Short mmCIF file of C-alpha atoms and ligand atoms in Angstrom, two decimals:
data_model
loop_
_atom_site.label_atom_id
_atom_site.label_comp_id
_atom_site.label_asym_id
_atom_site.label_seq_id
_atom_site.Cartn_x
_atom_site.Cartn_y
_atom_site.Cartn_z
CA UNK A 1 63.27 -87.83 50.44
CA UNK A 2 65.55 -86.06 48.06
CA UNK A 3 65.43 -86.25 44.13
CA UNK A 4 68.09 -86.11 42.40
CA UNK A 5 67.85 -85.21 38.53
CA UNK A 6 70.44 -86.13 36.52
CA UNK A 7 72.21 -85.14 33.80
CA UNK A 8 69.74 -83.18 31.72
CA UNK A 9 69.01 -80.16 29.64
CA UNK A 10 67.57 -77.42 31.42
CA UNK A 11 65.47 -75.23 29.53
CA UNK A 12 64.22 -72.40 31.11
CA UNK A 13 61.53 -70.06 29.71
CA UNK A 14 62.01 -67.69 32.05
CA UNK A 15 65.46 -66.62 31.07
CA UNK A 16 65.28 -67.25 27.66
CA UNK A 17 67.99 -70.42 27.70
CA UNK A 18 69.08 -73.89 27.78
CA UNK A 19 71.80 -75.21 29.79
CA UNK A 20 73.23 -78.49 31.22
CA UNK A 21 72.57 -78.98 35.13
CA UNK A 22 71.34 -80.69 37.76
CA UNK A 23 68.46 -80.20 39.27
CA UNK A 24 67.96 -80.94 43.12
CA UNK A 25 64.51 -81.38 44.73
CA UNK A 26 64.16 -81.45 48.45
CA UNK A 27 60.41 -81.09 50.57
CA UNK A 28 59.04 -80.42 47.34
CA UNK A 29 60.91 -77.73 46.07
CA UNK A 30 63.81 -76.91 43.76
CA UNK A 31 66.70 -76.21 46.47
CA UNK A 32 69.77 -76.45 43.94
CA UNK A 33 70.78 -75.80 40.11
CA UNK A 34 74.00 -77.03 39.50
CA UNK A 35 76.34 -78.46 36.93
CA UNK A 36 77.42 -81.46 39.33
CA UNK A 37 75.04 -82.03 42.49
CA UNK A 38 76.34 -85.11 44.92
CA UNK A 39 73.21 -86.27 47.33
CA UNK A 40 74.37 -89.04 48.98
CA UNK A 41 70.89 -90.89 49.50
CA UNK A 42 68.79 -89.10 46.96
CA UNK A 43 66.59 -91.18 44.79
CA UNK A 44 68.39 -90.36 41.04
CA UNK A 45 66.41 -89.63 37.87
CA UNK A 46 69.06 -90.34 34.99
CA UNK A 47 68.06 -87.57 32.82
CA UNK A 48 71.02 -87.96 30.11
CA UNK A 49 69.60 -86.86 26.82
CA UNK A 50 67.09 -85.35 28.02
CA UNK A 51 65.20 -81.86 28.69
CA UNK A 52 64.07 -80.80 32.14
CA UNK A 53 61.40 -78.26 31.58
CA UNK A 54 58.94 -76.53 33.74
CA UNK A 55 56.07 -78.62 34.59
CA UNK A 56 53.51 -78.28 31.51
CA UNK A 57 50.52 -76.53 32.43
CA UNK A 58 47.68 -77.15 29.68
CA UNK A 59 45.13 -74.28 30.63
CA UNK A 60 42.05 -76.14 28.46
CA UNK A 61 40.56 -79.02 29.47
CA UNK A 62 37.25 -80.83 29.87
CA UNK A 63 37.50 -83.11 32.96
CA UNK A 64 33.38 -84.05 32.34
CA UNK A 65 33.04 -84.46 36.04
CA UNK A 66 30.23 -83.84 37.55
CA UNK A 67 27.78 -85.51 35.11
CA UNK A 68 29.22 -86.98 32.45
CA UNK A 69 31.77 -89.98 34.30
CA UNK A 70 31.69 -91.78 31.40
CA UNK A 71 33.71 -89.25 28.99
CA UNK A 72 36.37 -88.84 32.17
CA UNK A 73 36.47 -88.13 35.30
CA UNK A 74 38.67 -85.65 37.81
CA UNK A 75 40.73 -88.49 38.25
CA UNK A 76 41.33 -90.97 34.58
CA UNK A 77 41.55 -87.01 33.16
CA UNK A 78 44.55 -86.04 35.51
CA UNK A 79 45.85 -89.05 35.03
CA UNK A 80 46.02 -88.83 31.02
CA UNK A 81 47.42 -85.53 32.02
CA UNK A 82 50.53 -86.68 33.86
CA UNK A 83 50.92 -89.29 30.72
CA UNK A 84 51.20 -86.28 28.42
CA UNK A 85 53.42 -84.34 30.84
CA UNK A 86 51.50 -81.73 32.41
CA UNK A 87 51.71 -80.99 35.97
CA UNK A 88 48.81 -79.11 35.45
CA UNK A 89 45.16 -78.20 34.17
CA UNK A 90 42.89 -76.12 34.16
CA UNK A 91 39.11 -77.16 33.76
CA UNK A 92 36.28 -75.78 32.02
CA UNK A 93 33.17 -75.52 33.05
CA UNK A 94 30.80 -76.71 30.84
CA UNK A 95 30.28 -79.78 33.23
CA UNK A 96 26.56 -80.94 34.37
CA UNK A 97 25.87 -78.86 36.37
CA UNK A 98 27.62 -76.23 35.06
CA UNK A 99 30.59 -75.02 37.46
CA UNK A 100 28.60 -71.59 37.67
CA UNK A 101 28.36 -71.98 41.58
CA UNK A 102 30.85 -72.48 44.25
CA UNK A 103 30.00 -75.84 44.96
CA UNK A 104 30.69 -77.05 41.77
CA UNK A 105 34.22 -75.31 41.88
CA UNK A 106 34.97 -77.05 45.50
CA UNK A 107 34.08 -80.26 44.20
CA UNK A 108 36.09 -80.59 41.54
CA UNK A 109 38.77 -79.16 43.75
CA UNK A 110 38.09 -82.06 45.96
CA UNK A 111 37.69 -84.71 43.61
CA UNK A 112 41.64 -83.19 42.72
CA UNK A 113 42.85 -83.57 45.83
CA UNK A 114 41.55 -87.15 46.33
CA UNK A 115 43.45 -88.48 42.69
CA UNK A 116 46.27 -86.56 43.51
CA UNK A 117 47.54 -86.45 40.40
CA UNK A 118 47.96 -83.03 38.14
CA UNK A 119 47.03 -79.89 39.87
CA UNK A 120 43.55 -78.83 38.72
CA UNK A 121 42.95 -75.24 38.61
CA UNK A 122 38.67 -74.53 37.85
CA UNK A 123 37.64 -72.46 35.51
CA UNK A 124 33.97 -70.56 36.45
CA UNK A 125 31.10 -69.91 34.25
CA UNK A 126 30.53 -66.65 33.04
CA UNK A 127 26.91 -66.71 33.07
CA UNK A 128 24.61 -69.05 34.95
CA UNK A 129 23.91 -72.38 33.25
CA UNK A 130 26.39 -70.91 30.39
CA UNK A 131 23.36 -69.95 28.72
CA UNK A 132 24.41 -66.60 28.09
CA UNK A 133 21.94 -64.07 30.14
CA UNK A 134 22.64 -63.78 33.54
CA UNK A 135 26.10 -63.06 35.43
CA UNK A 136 27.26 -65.78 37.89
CA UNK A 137 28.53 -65.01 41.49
CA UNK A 138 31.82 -64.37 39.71
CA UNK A 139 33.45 -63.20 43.05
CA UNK A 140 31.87 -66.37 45.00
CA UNK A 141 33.61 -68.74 42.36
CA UNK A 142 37.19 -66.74 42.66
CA UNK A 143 36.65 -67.25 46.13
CA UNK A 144 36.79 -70.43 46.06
CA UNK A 145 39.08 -71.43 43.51
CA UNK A 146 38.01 -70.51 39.91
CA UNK A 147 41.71 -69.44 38.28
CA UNK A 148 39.49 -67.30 35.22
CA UNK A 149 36.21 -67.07 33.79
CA UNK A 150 34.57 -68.56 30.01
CA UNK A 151 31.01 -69.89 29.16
CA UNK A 152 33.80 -72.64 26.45
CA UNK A 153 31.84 -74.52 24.37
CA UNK A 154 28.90 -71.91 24.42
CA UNK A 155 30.06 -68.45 23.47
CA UNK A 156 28.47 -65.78 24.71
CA UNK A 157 26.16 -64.48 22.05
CA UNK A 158 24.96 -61.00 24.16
CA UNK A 159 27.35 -58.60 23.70
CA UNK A 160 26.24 -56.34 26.85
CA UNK A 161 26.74 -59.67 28.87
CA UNK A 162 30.16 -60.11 27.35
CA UNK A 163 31.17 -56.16 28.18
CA UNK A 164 29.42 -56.95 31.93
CA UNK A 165 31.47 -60.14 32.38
CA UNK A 166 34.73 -58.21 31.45
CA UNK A 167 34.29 -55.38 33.93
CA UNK A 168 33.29 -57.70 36.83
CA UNK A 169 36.20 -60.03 35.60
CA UNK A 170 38.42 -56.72 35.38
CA UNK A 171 37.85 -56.12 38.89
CA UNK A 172 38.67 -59.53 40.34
CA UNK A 173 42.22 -59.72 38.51
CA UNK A 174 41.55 -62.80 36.33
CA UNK A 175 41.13 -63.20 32.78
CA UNK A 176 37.92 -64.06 30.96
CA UNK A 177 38.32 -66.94 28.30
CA UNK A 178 36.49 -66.65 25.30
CA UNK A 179 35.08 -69.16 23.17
CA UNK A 180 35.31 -67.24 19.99
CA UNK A 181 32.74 -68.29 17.50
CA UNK A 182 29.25 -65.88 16.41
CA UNK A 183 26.59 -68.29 17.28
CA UNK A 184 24.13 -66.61 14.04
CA UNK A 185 27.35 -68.17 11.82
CA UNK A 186 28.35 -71.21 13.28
CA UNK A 187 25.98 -73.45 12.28
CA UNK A 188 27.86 -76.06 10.78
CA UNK A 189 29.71 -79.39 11.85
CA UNK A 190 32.95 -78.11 10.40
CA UNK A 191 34.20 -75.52 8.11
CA UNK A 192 32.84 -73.92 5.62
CA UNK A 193 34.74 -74.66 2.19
CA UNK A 194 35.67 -76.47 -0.53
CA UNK A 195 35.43 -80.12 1.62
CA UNK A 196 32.30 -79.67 3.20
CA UNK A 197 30.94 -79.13 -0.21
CA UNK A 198 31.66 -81.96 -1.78
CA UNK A 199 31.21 -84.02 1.55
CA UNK A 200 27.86 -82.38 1.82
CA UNK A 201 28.19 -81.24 5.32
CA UNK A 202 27.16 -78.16 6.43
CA UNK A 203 30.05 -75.63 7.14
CA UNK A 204 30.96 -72.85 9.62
CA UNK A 205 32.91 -69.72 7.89
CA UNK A 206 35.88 -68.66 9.04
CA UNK A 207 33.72 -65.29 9.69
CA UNK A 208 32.21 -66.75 12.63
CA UNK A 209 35.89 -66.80 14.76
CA UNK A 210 36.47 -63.71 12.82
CA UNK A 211 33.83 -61.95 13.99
CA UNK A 212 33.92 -62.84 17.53
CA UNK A 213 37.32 -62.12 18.04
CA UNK A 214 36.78 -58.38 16.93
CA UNK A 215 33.58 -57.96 18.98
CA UNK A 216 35.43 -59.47 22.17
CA UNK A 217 38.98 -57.49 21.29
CA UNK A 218 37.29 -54.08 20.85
CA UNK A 219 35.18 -54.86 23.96
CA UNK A 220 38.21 -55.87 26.21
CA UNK A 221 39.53 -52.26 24.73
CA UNK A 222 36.96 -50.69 26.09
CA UNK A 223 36.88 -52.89 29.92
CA UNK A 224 40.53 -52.67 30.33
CA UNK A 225 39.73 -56.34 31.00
CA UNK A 226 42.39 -59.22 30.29
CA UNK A 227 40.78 -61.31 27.22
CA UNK A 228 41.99 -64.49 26.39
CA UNK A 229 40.95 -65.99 23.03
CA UNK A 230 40.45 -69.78 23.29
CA UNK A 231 41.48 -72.19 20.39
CA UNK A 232 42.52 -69.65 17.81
CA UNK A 233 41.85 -71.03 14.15
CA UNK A 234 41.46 -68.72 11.50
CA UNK A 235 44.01 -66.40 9.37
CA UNK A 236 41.47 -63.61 10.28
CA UNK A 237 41.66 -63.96 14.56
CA UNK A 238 45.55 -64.28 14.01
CA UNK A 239 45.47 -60.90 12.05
CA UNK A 240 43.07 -59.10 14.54
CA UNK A 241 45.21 -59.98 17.78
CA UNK A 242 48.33 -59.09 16.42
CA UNK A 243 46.85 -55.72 15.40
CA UNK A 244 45.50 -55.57 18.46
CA UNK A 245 48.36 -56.73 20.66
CA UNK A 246 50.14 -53.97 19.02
CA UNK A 247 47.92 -51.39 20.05
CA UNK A 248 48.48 -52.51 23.83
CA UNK A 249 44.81 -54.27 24.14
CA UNK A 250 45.48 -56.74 27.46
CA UNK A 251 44.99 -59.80 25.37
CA UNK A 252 46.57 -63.27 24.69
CA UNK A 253 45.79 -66.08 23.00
CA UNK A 254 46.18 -69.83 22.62
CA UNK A 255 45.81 -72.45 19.87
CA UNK A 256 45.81 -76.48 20.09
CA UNK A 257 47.96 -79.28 18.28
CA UNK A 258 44.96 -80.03 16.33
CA UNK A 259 44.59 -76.49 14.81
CA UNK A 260 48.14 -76.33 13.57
CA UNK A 261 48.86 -79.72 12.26
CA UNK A 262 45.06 -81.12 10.76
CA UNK A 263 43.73 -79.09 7.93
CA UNK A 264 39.31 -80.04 7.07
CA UNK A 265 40.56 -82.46 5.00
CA UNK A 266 40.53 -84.31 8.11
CA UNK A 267 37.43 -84.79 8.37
CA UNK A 268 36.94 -86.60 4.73
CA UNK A 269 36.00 -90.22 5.25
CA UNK A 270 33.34 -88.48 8.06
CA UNK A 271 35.36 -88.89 10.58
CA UNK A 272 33.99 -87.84 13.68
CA UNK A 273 36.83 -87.90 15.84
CA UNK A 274 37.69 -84.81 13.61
CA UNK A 275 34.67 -82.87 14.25
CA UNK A 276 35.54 -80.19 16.95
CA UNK A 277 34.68 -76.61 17.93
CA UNK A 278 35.75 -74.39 16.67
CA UNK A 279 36.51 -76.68 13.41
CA UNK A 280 39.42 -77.90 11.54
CA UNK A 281 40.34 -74.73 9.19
CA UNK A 282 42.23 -74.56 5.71
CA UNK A 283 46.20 -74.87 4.50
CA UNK A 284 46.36 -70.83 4.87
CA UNK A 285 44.99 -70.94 7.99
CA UNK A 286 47.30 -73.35 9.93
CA UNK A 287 50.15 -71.32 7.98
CA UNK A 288 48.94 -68.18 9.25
CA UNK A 289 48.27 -69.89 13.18
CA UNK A 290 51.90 -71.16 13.11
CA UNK A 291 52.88 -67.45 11.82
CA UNK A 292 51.30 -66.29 14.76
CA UNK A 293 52.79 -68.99 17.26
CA UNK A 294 56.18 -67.94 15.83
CA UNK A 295 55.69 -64.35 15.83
CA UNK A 296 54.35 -64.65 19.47
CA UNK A 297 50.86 -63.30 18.63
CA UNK A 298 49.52 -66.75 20.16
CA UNK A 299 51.06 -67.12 23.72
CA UNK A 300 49.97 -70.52 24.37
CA UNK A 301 49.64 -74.13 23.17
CA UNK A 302 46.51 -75.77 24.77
CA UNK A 303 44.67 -78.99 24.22
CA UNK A 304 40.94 -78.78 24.59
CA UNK A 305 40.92 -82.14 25.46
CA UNK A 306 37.63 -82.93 25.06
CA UNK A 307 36.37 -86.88 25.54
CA UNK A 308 33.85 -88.36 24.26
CA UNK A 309 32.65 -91.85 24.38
CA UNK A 310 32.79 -94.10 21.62
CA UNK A 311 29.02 -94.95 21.21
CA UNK A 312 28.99 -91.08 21.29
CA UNK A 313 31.56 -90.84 18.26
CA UNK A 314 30.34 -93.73 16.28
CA UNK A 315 26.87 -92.33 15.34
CA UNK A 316 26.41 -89.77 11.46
CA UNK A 317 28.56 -87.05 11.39
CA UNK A 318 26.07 -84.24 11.99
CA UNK A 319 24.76 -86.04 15.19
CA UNK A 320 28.22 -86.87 16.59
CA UNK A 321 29.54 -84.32 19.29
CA UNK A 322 32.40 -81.75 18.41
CA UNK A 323 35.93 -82.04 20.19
CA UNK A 324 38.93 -85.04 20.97
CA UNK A 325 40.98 -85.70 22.98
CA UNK A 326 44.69 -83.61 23.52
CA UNK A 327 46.43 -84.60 26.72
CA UNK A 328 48.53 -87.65 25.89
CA UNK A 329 49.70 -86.21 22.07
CA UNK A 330 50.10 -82.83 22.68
CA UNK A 331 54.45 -83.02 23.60
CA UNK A 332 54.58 -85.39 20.69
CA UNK A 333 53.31 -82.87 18.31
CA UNK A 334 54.21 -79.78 19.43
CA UNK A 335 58.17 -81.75 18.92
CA UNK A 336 57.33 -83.08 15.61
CA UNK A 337 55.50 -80.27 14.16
CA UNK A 338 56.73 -77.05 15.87
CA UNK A 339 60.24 -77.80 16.87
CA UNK A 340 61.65 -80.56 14.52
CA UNK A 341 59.33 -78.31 11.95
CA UNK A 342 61.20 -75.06 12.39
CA UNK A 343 58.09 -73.00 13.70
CA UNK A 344 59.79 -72.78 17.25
CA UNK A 345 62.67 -73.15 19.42
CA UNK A 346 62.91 -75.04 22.50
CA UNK A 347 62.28 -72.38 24.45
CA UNK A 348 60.06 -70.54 22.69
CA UNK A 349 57.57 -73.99 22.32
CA UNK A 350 58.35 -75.05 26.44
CA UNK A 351 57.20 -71.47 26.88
CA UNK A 352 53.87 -71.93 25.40
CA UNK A 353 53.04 -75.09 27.42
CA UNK A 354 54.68 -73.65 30.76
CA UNK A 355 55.66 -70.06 31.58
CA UNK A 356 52.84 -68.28 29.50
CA UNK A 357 49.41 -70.08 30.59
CA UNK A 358 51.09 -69.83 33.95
CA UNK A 359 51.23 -65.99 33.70
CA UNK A 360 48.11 -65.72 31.97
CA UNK A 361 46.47 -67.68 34.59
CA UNK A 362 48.27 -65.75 37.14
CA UNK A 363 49.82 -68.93 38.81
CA UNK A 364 53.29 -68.85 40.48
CA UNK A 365 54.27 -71.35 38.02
CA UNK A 366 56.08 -72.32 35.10
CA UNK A 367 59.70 -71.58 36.12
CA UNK A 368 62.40 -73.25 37.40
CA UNK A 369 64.99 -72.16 40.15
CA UNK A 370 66.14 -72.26 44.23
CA UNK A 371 62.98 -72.09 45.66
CA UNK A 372 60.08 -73.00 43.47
CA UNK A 373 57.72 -75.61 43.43
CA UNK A 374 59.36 -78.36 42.25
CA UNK A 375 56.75 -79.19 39.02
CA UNK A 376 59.05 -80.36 36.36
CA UNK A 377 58.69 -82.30 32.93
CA UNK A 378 61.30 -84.58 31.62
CA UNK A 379 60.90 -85.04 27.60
CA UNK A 380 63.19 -87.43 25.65
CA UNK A 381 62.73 -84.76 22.65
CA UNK A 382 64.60 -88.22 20.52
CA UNK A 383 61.74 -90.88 21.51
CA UNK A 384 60.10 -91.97 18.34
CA UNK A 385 56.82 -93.71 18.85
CA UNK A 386 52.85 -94.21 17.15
CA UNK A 387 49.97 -92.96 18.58
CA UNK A 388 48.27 -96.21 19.30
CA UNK A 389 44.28 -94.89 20.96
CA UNK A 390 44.67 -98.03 22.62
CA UNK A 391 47.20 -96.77 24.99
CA UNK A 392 45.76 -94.14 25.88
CA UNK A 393 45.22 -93.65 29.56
CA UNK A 394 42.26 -91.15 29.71
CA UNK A 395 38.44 -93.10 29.50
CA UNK A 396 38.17 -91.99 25.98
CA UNK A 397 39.87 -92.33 22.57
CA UNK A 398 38.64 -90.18 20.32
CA UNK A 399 41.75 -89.05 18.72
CA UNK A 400 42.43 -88.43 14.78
CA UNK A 401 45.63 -89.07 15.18
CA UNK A 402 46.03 -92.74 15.56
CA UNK A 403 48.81 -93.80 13.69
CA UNK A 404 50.61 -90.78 13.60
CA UNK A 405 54.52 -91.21 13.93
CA UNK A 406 56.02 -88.53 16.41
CA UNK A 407 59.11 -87.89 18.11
CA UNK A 408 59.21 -86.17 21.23
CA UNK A 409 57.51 -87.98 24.72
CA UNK A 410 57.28 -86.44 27.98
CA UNK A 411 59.75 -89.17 30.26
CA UNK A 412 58.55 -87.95 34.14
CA UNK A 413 56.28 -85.89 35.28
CA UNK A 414 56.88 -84.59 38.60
CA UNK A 415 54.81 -82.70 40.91
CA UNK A 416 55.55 -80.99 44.29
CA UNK A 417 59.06 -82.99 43.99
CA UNK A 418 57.12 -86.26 43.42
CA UNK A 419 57.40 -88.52 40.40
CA UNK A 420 54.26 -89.38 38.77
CA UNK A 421 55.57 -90.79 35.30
CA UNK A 422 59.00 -92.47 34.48
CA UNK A 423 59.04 -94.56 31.59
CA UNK A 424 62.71 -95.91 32.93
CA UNK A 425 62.57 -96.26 36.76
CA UNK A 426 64.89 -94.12 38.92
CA UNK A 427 67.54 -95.55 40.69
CA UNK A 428 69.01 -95.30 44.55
CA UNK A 429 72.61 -93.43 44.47
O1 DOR B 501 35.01 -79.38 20.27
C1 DOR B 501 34.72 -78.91 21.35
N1 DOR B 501 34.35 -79.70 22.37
N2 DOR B 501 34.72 -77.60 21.51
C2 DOR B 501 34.25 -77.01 22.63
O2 DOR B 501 34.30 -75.82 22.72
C3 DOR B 501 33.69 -77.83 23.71
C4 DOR B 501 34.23 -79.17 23.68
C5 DOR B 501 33.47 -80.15 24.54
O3 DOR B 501 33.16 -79.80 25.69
O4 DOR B 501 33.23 -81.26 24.10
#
């Protein structure tokens, strides 16, 4: 059947603009762009008021599946997903068993296919186990699906390994993803300042990003290797990529809602649902990440959506586990903060959830016109609402921002021409 959208705001990364059109969909595809599109038949998606944007593609997730069901799975993670707007995901590998063998990548593939809900695109271990020492079959994992490479949540300490990991990576096309953080100096459960001293907590400097960042920057120098730097947090890794950008180092980078709208201060009151890798950083920090977002130094916005159970969460802050969840607040924010905030235009902030991860992840994604897939978002950017964690979709709730009053929501997801979300139902023409 034919879809029909409406009435909306195009806005379209790709060419740098906005513009009013329809949009028609047919056998899953975008087959016209035009002011006023009749389709006698076509199911209509009233999209007066609102934008039409490339799908979202949110290249940093933790699906938890295989082994740990009870954080999320392929399919209540896919599903949050399509609540937040993406079309899209990409999933990292630090599941149990690690996704450091082909296997691992097909299932998860699989277990896609059978929720058919966002796209999932695998991300492969670098090293076996992610414990840092040995190389995995990094061509066996492309081969069967793995979109780039990263050992996230463990970063790789070796520094040979890293260099290794780049060239093989190098060869194979894809980027590597680096969890930025020097293992010998992050050793804390959040950062080290001011509020973990007077909450007693031991902190992680903003060296330890620092640091890591300039080891894995001069070593993608030296590879030729695309680097990607995961979760960018400090003043110091927003100074060292833009340097290094400029010299013409293949690098990009992303952030996460969390790391340019929650300061440490977060986490006073111990609350655990603010207690993520790599932590919540200072005042001149977020200023300088947002700096870097609007300067174009950081390519991407990214969630790390990273569940965890509430028996998991509710425990002393040095024995709960670091990250939260992203998927379902990350439009709201990036509209409240970013655009209604002044850091970014439309089309610079659609751009960072769309166009870029799709070209850093090499995917034929993330535009719109005749011919493409037909993955599309539809955001009310006027819908003011409360993050309530008890609507959330995904199996877990750990969010700090319960509460929180945002405008912007995504209004349909649809992917491959098919609508997955539509918080008014379409209409027969
Ligand atoms: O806070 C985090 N949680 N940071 C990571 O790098 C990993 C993630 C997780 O898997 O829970």
């Amino acid at each position: 059947m034919e879809l029909l959208i409406r009435g909306g705001t195009v806005v379209d990364p790709a060419a740098g603009r906005t513009f009013q059109s329809d949009i028609l969909v047919k056998d899953g595809r975008v087959a016209a762009l035009e002011k006023k599109i009749t389709a006698r038949g076509a199911r209509v998606l009233d999209a007066a008021g609102k934008l039409v944007v490339p799908g979202l593609i949110d290249m940093h997730v933790h699906l938890r599946e295989p082994g740990q069901e009870h954080k999320e799975t392929v399919a209540s993670g896919t599903l949050a997903a399509v609540h937040g707007g993406f079309t899209a995901v990409a999933a990292m590998p630090n599941t149990d068993p690690v996704a450091d063998t082909p296997g691992v990548i097909r299932y998860v593939l699989e277990k896609a296919r059978e929720a058919g809900r966002a796209r999932v695109y695998p991300v492969g271990a670098l090293t076996v186990g992610s414990r840092g020492r040995e190389l995995t079959e990094m061509g066996a994992l492309r081969a069967a699906g793995a979109v780039a490479f990263s050992d996230d949540g463990r970063p790789v300490a070796d520094a040979h390994v890293m260099r290794r990991a780049l060239e093989y990576a190098r060869m194979l096309g894809v980027p590597v993803i680096s969890h930025c953080e020097e293992p010998a100096l992050a050793v804390g459960v959040m950062h080290e300042g001011l509020v973990s001293t007077r909450l007693g907590l031991k902190g992680t400097p903003a060296a330890a990003e620092d640091v890591a960042v300039a080891r894995d920057l001069i070593l993608a120098e030296m590879t030729g290797c695309h680097l990607h730097v995961a979760h960018v947090t400090t003043a110091g890794a927003v100074r060292l990529i833009r340097e290094a950008k400029a010299r013409g180092v293949r690098v990009t980078a992303e952030t996460t809602p969390h790391h340019f709208t929650l300061t440490d201060r977060a986490v006073v009151g111990f609350n655990t649902n603010a207690k993520v890798n790599p932590p919540l950083r200072t005042d001149a920090d977020v200023a300088a990440v947002r700096e870097g977002l609007a300067d174009g130094t950081i390519d991407v916005i990214a969630t790390d959506h990273a569940p965890h159970a509430a028996h998991e969460k509710e425990v002393e802050f040095d024995l709960a586990p670091f990250g939260l969840v992203g998927l379902e607040t990350a439009v709201g924010l990036v509209f409240t903060e970013l655009v209604a905030g002044g850091v970014l235009d439309l089309v610079a902030a659609v751009a960072k959830l769309s166009t870029n991860p799709a070209r850093v992840l090499g995917l034929s994604a993330g535009v719109i016109e005749p011919g493409a897939v037909a993955d599309l978002t539809v955001i009310d950017p006027a819908a003011a609402w409360t993050v309530d964690r008890g609507e959330l979709v995904g199996k877990s709730k750990n969010t700090p921002f319960h509460g929180y009053r945002l405008k912007g929501l995504p209004h349909a997801t649809i992917i491959g021409g098919e609508v997955h979300l539509v918080a008014r139902g379409p209409t027969e023409s």
